[in-house]
Coordinates of C-alpha atoms (C1' of nucleotides) in Angstrom, one line a residue:
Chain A
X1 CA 57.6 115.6 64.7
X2 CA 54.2 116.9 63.5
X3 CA 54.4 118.6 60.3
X4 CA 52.2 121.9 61.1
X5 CA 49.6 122.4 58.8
X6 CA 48.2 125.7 56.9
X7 CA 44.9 126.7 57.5
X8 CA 43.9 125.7 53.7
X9 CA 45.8 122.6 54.3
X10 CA 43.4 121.9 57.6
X11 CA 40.6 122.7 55.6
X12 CA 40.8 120.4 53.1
X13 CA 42.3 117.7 55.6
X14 CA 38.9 117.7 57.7
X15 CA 36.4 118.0 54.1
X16 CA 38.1 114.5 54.4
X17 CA 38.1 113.4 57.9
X18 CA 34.9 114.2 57.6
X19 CA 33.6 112.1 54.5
X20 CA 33.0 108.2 54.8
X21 CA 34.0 108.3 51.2
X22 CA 36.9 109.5 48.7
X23 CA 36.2 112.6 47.6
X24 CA 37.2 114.3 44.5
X25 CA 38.9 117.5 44.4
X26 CA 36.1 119.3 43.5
X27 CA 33.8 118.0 45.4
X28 CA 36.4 118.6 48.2
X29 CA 36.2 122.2 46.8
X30 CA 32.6 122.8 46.8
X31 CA 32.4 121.5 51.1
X32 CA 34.6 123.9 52.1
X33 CA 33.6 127.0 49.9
X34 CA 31.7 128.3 52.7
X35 CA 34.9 128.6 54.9
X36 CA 36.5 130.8 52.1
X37 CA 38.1 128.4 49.6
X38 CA 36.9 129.6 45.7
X39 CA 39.8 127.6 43.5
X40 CA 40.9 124.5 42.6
X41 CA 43.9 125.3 42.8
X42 CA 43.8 126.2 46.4
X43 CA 42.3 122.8 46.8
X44 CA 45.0 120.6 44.6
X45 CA 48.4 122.6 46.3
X46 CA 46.4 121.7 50.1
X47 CA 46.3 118.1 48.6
X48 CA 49.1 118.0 47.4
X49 CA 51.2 118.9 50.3
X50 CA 48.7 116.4 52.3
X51 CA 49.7 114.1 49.8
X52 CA 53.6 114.6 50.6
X53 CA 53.2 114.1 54.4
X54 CA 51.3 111.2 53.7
X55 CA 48.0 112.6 55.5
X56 CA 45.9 112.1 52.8
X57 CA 45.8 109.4 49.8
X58 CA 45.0 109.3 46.2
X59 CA 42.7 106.8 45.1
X60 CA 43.9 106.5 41.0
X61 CA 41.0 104.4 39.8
X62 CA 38.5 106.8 41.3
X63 CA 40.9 110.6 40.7
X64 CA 39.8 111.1 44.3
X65 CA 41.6 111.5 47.3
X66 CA 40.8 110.2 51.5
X67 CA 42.2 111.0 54.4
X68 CA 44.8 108.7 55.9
X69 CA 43.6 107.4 59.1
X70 CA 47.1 106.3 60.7
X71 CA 49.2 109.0 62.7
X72 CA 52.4 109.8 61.0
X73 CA 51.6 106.7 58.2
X74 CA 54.2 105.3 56.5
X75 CA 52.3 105.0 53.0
X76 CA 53.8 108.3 51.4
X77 CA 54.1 106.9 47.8
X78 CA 53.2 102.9 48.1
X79 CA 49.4 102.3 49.0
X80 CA 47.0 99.5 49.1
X81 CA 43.9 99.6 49.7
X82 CA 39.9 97.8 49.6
X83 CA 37.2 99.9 47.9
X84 CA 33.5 98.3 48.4
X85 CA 32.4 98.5 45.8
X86 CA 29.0 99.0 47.3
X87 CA 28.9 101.7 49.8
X88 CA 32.3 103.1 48.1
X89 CA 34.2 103.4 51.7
X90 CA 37.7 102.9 51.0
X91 CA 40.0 101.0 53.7
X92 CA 43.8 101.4 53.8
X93 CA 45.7 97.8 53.9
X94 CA 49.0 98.1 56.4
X95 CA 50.4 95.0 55.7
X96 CA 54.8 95.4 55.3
X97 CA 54.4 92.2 54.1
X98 CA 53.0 93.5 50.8
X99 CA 56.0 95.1 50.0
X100 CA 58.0 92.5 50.5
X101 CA 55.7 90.5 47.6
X102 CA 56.2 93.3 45.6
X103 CA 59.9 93.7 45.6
X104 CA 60.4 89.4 44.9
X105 CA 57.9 89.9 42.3
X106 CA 59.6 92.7 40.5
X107 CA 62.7 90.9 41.3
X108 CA 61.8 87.7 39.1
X109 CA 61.5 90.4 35.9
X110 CA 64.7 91.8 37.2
X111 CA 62.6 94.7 38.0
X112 CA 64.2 97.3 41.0
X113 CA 61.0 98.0 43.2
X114 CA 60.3 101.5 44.1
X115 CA 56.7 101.9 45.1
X116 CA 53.1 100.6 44.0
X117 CA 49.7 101.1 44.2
X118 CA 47.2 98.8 45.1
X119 CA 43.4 98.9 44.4
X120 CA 41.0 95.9 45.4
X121 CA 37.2 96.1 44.4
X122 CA 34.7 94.2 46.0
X123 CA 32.4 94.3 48.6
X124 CA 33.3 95.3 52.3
X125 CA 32.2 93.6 55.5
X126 CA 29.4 95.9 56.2
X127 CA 28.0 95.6 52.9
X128 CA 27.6 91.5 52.9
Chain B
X1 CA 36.5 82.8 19.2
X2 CA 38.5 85.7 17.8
X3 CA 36.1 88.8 18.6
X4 CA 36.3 90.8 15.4
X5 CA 37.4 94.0 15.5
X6 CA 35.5 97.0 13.7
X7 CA 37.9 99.2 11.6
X8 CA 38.3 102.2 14.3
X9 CA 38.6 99.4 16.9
X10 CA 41.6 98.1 15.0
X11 CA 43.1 101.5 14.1
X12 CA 43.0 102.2 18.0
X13 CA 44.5 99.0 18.8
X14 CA 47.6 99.5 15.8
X15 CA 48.2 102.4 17.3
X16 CA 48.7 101.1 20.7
X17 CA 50.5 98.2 19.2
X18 CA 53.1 100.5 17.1
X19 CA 53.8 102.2 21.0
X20 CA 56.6 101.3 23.4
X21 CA 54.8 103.4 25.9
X22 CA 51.1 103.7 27.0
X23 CA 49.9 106.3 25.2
X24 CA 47.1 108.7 26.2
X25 CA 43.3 109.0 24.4
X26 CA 44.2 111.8 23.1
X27 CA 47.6 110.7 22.2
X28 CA 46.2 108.0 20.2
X29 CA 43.8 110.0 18.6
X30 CA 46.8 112.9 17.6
X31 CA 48.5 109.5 16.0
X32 CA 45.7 108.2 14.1
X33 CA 43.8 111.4 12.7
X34 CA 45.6 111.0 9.3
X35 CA 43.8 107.4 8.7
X36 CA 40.3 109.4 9.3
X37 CA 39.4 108.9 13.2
X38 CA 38.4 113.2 14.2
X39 CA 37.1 113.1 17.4
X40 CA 38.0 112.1 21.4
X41 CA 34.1 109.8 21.3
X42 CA 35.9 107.4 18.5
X43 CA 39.1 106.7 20.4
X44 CA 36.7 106.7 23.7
X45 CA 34.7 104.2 22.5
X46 CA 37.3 102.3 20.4
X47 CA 39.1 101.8 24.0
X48 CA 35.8 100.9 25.8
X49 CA 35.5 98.2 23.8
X50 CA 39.1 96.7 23.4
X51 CA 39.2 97.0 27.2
X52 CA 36.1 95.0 27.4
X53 CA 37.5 92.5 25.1
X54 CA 40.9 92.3 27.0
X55 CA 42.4 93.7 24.0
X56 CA 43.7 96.9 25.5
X57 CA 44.5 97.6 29.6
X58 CA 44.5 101.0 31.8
X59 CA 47.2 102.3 33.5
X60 CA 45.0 104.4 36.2
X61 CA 47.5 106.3 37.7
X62 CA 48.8 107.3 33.9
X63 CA 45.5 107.6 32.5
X64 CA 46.8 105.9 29.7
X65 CA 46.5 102.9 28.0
X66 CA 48.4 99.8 26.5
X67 CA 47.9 97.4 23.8
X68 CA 47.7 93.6 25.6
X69 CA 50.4 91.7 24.3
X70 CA 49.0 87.8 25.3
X71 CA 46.8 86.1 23.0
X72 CA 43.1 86.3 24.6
X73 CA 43.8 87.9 27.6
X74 CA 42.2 86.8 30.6
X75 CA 42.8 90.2 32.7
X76 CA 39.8 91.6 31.4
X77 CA 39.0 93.4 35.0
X78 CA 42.1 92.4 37.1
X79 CA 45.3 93.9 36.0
X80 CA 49.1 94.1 37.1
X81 CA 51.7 96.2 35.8
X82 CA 55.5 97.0 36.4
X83 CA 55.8 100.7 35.2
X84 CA 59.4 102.0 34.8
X85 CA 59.9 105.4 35.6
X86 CA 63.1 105.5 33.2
X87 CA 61.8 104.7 30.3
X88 CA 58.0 104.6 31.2
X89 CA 57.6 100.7 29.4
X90 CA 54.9 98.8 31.3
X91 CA 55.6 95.0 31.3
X92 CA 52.3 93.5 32.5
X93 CA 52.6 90.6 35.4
X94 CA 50.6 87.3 34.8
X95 CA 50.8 85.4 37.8
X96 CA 47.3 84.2 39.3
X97 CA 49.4 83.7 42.2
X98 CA 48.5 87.1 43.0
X99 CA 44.9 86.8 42.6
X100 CA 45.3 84.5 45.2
X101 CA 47.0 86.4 47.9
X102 CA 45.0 89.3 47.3
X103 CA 41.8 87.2 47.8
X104 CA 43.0 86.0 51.1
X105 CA 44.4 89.3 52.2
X106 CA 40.9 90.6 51.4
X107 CA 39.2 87.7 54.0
X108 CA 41.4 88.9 56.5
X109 CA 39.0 91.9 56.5
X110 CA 36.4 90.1 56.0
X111 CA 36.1 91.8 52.2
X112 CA 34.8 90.1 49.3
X113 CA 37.7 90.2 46.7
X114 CA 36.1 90.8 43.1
X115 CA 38.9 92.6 41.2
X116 CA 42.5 94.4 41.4
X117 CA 44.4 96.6 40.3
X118 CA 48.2 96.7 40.9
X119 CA 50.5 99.2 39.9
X120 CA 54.3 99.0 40.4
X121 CA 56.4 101.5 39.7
X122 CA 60.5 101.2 39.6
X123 CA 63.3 100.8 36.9
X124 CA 63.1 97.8 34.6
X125 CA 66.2 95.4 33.4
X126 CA 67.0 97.5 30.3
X127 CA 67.6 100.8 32.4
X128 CA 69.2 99.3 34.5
Chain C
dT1 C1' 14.4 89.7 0.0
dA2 C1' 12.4 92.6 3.4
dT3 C1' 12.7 94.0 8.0
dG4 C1' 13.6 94.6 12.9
dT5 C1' 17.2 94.9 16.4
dG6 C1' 21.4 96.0 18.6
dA7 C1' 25.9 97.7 18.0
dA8 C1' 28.9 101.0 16.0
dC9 C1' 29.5 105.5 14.0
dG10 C1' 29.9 110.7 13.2
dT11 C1' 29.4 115.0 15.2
dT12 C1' 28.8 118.7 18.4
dA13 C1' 28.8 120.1 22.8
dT14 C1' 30.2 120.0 27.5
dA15 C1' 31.6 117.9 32.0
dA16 C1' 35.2 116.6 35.1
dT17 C1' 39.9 116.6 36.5
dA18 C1' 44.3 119.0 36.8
dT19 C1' 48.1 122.5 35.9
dA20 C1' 50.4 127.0 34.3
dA21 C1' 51.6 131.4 35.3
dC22 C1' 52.3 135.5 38.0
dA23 C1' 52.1 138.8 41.5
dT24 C1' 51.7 139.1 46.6
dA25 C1' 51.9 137.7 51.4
dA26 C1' 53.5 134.9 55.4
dC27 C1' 57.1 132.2 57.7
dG28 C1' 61.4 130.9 59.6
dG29 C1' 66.2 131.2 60.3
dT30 C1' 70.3 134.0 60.8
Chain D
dA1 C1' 65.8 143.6 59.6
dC2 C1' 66.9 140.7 55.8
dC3 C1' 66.7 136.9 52.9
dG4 C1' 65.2 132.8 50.9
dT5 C1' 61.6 129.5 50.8
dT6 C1' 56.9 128.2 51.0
dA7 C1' 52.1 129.3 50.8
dT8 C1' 48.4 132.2 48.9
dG9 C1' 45.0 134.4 45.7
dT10 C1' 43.5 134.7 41.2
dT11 C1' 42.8 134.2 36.3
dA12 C1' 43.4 131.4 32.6
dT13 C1' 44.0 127.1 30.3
dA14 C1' 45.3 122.3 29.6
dT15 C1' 44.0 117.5 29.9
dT16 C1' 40.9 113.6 30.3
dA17 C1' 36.3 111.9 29.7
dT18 C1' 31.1 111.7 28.7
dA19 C1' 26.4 113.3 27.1
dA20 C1' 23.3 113.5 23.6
dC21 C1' 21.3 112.8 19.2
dG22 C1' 20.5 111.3 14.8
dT23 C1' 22.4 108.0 11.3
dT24 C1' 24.4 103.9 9.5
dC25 C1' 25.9 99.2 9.5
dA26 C1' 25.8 94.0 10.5
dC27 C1' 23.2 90.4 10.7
dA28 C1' 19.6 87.2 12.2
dT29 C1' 15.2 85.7 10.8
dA30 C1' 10.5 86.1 9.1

DNA sequence: TATGTGAACGTTATAATATAACATAACGGT
DNA sequence: ACCGTTATGTTATATTATAACGTTCACATA
């Protein structure tokens, strides 16, 4: 079922839908001052909670955040993703498969997979 | 060649050493006032370099960082880490098998594959 | 030995990112 | 209608990171 979202949390959703690129919080914050949103705080519980249902993404390399593209996407905590490096559009990599890597990987260091994060730099398709 | 180190560079880089844990800029700099280092700018740049040099790694999603613990590291841009969330150690992972899958699963999007940056969180052997 | 150049340094100030705390309001179930 | 939970508004503050500027150091070479 469809998690129903606040009207802060809607805000700050579309500010993302809306941008080809991540944003950061407070550039999220000054797009959507105009419709009534004056803290940061308003903006980081909105993520937050975006965050939680997995409709938005942090990017950790960049402290900025995008909006998830995939109904109802699986990627709550584990995330992969390509970031061009030269028009900075960020795309979200699906692949179970990765996980899978992961978890033999952590196995060899007797390691007990949870989650990861996954950030590849370079240039995208567009952009070559 | 060995690049060598100035004196703050090396006072940064003990102090990452003499950590189990990454340890934060300002962290650091707490730990190594008493030997003379005052401000954020000295760690700052301390790091800048040792990162350049492959002395020192990030931990994006910590923003914290970790002494290198292999002789002339080669992961000067590209970096993987196993992050326990027990006793928050980070064992870096070595294997240029990854490069390699990453680059292909990059093709399959037609991306050019430049650098990564993996982060996987879980609980290591010791905590077990 | 003088001197020019680039890197590193010291210092102060400030930017950018994120959270604490607290009182109030809205929502959903019984 | 009541209660507990979740979201809100707001102010203040913590945490992480850079800008800017003048000075000093290391070292190659004239």
């Amino acid at each position: 079922m469809e998690p129903s979202l606040t009207n802060n949390q809607k805000i700050v959703l579309e500010a993302l839908e809306d941008s080809e690129q991540p944003l950061g919080a407070y550039s999220i914050l000054f797009n959507i001052e105009k419709k009534g949103i004056k803290s940061p705080q308003q903006v980081y519980r909105a993520l937050d909670k975006l965050i939680e249902i997995g409709a938005v993404h942090k990017i950790e390399s960049l402290n900025s955040y995008i909006a998830c593209k995939h109904k109802d996407c699986k990627a709550r905590e584990s995330t992969s993703f390509l970031i061009c490096q030269e028009c900075q559009k960020v795309y979200e990599v699906l692949e179970s498969d990765l996980s899978d890597k992961f978890i033999k990987l952590s196995q060899e260091s007797n390691f007990k997979y949870f989650t990861h994060n996954l950030e590849i730099f370079g240039i995208c398709d567009l952009c070559n």
